[in-house]
mmCIF file of C-alpha atoms in Angstrom:
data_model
loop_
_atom_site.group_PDB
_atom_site.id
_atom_site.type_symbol
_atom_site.label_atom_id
_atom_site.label_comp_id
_atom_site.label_asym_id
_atom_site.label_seq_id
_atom_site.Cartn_x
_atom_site.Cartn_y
_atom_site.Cartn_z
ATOM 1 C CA UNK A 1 -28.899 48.757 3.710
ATOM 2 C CA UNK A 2 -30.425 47.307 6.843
ATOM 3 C CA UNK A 3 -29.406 43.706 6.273
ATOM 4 C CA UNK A 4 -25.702 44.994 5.669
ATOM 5 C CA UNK A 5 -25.427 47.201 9.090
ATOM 6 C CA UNK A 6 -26.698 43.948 10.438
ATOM 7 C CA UNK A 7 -24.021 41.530 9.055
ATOM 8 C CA UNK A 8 -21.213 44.093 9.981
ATOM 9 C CA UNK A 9 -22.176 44.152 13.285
ATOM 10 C CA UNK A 10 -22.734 40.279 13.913
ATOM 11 C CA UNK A 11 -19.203 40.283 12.048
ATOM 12 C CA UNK A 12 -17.519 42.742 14.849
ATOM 13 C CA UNK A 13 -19.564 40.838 17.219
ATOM 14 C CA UNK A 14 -18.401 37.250 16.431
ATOM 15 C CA UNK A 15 -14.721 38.245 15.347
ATOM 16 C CA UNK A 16 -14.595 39.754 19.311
ATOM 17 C CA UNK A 17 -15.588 36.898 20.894
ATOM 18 C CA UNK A 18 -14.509 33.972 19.101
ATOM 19 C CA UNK A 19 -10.752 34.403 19.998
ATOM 20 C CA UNK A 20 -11.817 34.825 23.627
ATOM 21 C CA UNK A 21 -13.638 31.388 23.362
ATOM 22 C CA UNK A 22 -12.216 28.592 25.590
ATOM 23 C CA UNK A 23 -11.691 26.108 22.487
ATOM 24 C CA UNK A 24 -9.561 28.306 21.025
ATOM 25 C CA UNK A 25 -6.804 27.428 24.027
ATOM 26 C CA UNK A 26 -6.916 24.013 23.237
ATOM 27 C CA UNK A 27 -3.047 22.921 23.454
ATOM 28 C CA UNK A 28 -1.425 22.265 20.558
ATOM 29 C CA UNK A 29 -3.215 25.036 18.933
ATOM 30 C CA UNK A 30 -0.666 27.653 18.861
ATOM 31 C CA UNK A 31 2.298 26.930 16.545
ATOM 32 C CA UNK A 32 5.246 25.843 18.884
ATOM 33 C CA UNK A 33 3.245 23.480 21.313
ATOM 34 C CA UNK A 34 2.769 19.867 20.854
ATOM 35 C CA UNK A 35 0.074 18.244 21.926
ATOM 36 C CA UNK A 36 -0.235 16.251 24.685
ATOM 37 C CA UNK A 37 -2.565 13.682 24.243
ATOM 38 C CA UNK A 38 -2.101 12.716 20.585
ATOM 39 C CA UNK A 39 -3.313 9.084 20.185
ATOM 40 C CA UNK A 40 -0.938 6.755 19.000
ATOM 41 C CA UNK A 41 -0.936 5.878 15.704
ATOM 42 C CA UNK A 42 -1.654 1.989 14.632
ATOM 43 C CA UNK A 43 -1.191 0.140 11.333
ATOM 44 C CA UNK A 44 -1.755 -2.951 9.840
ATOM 45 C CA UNK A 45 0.680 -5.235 8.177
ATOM 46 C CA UNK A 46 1.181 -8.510 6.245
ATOM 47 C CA UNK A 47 4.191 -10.237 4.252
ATOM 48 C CA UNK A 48 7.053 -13.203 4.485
ATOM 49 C CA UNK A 49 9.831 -12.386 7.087
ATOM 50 C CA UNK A 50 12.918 -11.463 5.956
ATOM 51 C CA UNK A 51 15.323 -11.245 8.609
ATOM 52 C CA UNK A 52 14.445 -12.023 12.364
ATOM 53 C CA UNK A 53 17.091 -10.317 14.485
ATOM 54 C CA UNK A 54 17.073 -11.859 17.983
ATOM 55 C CA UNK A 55 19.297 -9.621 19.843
ATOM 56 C CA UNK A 56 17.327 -6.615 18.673
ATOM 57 C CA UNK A 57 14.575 -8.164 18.701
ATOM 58 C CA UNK A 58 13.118 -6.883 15.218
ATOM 59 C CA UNK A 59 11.416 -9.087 12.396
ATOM 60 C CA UNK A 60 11.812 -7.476 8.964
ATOM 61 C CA UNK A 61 9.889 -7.880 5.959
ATOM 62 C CA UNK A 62 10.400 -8.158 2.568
ATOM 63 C CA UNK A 63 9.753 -5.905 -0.234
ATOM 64 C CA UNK A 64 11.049 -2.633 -1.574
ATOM 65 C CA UNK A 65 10.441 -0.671 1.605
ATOM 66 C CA UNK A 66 11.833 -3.968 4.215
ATOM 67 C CA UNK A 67 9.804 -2.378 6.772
ATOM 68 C CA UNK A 68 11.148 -3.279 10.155
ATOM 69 C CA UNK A 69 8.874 -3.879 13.360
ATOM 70 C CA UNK A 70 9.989 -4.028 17.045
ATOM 71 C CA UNK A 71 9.233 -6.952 19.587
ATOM 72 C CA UNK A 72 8.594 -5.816 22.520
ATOM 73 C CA UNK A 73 7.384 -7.126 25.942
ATOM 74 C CA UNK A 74 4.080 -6.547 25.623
ATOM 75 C CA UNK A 75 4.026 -7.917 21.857
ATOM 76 C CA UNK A 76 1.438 -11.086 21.500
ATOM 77 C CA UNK A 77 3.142 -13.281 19.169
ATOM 78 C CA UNK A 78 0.875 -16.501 17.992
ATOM 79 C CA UNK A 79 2.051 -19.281 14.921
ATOM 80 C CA UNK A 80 -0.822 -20.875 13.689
ATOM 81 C CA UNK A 81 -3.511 -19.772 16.016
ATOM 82 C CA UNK A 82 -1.241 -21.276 19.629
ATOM 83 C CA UNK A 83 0.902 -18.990 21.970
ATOM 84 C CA UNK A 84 5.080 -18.028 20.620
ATOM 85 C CA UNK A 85 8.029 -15.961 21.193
ATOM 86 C CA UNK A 86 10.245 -14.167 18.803
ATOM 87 C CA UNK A 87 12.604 -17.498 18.697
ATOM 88 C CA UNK A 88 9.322 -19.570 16.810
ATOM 89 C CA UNK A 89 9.254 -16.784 13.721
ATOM 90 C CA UNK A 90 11.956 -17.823 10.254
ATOM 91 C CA UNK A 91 12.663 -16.227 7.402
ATOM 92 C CA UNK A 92 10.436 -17.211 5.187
ATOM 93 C CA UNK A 93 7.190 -17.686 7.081
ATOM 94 C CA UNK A 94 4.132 -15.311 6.525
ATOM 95 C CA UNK A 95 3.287 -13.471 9.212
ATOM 96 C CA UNK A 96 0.420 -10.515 9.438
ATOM 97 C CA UNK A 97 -0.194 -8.321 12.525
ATOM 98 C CA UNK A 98 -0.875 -4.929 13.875
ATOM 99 C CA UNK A 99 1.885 -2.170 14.819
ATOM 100 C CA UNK A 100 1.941 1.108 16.752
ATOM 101 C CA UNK A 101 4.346 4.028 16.312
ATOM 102 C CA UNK A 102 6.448 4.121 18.985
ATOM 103 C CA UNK A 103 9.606 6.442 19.812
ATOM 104 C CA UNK A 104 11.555 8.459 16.919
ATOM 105 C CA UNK A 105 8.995 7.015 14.521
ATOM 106 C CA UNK A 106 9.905 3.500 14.523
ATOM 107 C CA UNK A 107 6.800 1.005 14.781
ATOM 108 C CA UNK A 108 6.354 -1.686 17.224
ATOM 109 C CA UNK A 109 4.717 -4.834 17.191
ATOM 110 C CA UNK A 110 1.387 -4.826 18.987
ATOM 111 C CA UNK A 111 0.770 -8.474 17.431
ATOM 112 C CA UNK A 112 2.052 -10.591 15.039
ATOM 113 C CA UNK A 113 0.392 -13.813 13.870
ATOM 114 C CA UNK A 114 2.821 -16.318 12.170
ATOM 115 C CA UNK A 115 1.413 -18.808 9.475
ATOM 116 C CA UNK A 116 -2.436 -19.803 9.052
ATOM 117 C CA UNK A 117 -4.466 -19.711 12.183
ATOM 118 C CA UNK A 118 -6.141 -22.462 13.383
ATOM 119 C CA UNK A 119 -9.055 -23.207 11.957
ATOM 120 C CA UNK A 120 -11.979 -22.970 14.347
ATOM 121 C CA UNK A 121 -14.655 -25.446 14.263
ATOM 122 C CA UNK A 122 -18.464 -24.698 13.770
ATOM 123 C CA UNK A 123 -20.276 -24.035 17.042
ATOM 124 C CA UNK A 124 -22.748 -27.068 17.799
ATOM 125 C CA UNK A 125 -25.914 -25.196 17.172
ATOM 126 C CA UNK A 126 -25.180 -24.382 13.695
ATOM 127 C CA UNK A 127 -25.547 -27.891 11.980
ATOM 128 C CA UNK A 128 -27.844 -28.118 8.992
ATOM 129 C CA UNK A 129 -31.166 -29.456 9.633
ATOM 130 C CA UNK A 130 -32.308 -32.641 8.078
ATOM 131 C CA UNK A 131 -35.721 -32.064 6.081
ATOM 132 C CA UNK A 132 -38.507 -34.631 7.449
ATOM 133 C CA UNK A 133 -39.884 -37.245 4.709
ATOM 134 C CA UNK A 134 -42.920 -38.345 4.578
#
């Protein structure tokens, strides 16, 4: 009988002042109110090019979905491991990169390799040693 007076009151207790508790205010919280600081949300992708579209500046993939990424001005576009722009990337080339969402959902390129990169060569330290004969 004790133990349930107990949990009644700690129930009473807690349900007072948990909706009183700062955290609870946290925006976004209450149905209505975006939130403010939502982080960004990032993706990967991979696949041969489609369509490049020069005056919208888009590169479009194939596939059932032809997903559709925006170049933008702070896009880093490389092809094969060296500095390009949007005019260096052809349908048909493979190209792999990273996107963020941007504005009314669409996603824009936040890099976007083109073709194999370039193969980097061993640092010096790492050459097999010769065993000593005797």
């Amino acid at each position: 009988m004790k133990k349930l007076l107990i949990a009644l009151v700690l129930t009473v207790v807690i349900g007072g002042v948990i909706p009183n508790c700062p955290a609870a205010d946290k925006p976004g919280d209450k149905p209505g109110e975006a939130k403010k600081d939502a982080k960004p949300k990032f993706r990967p992708f991979n696949g041969k090019v489609k369509a490049v579209d020069k005056t919208a500046k888009t590169i479009t993939l194939e596939g059932e979905k032809a997903q559709t990424f925006h170049v933008t001005a702070e896009t880093k576009i490389n092809k094969e491991g060296k500095p390009a722009t949007l005019n260096d990337v052809a349908a048909g080339e493979q190209v792999g990169g990273r996107a963020r969402e941007g504005a009314e959902g669409k996603w824009d390129a936040v890099t976007v390799n083109v073709g194999k990169p370039a193969v980097k060569p061993p640092p010096k330290g790492d050459k097999p040693k010769k065993e000593d004969k005797k």
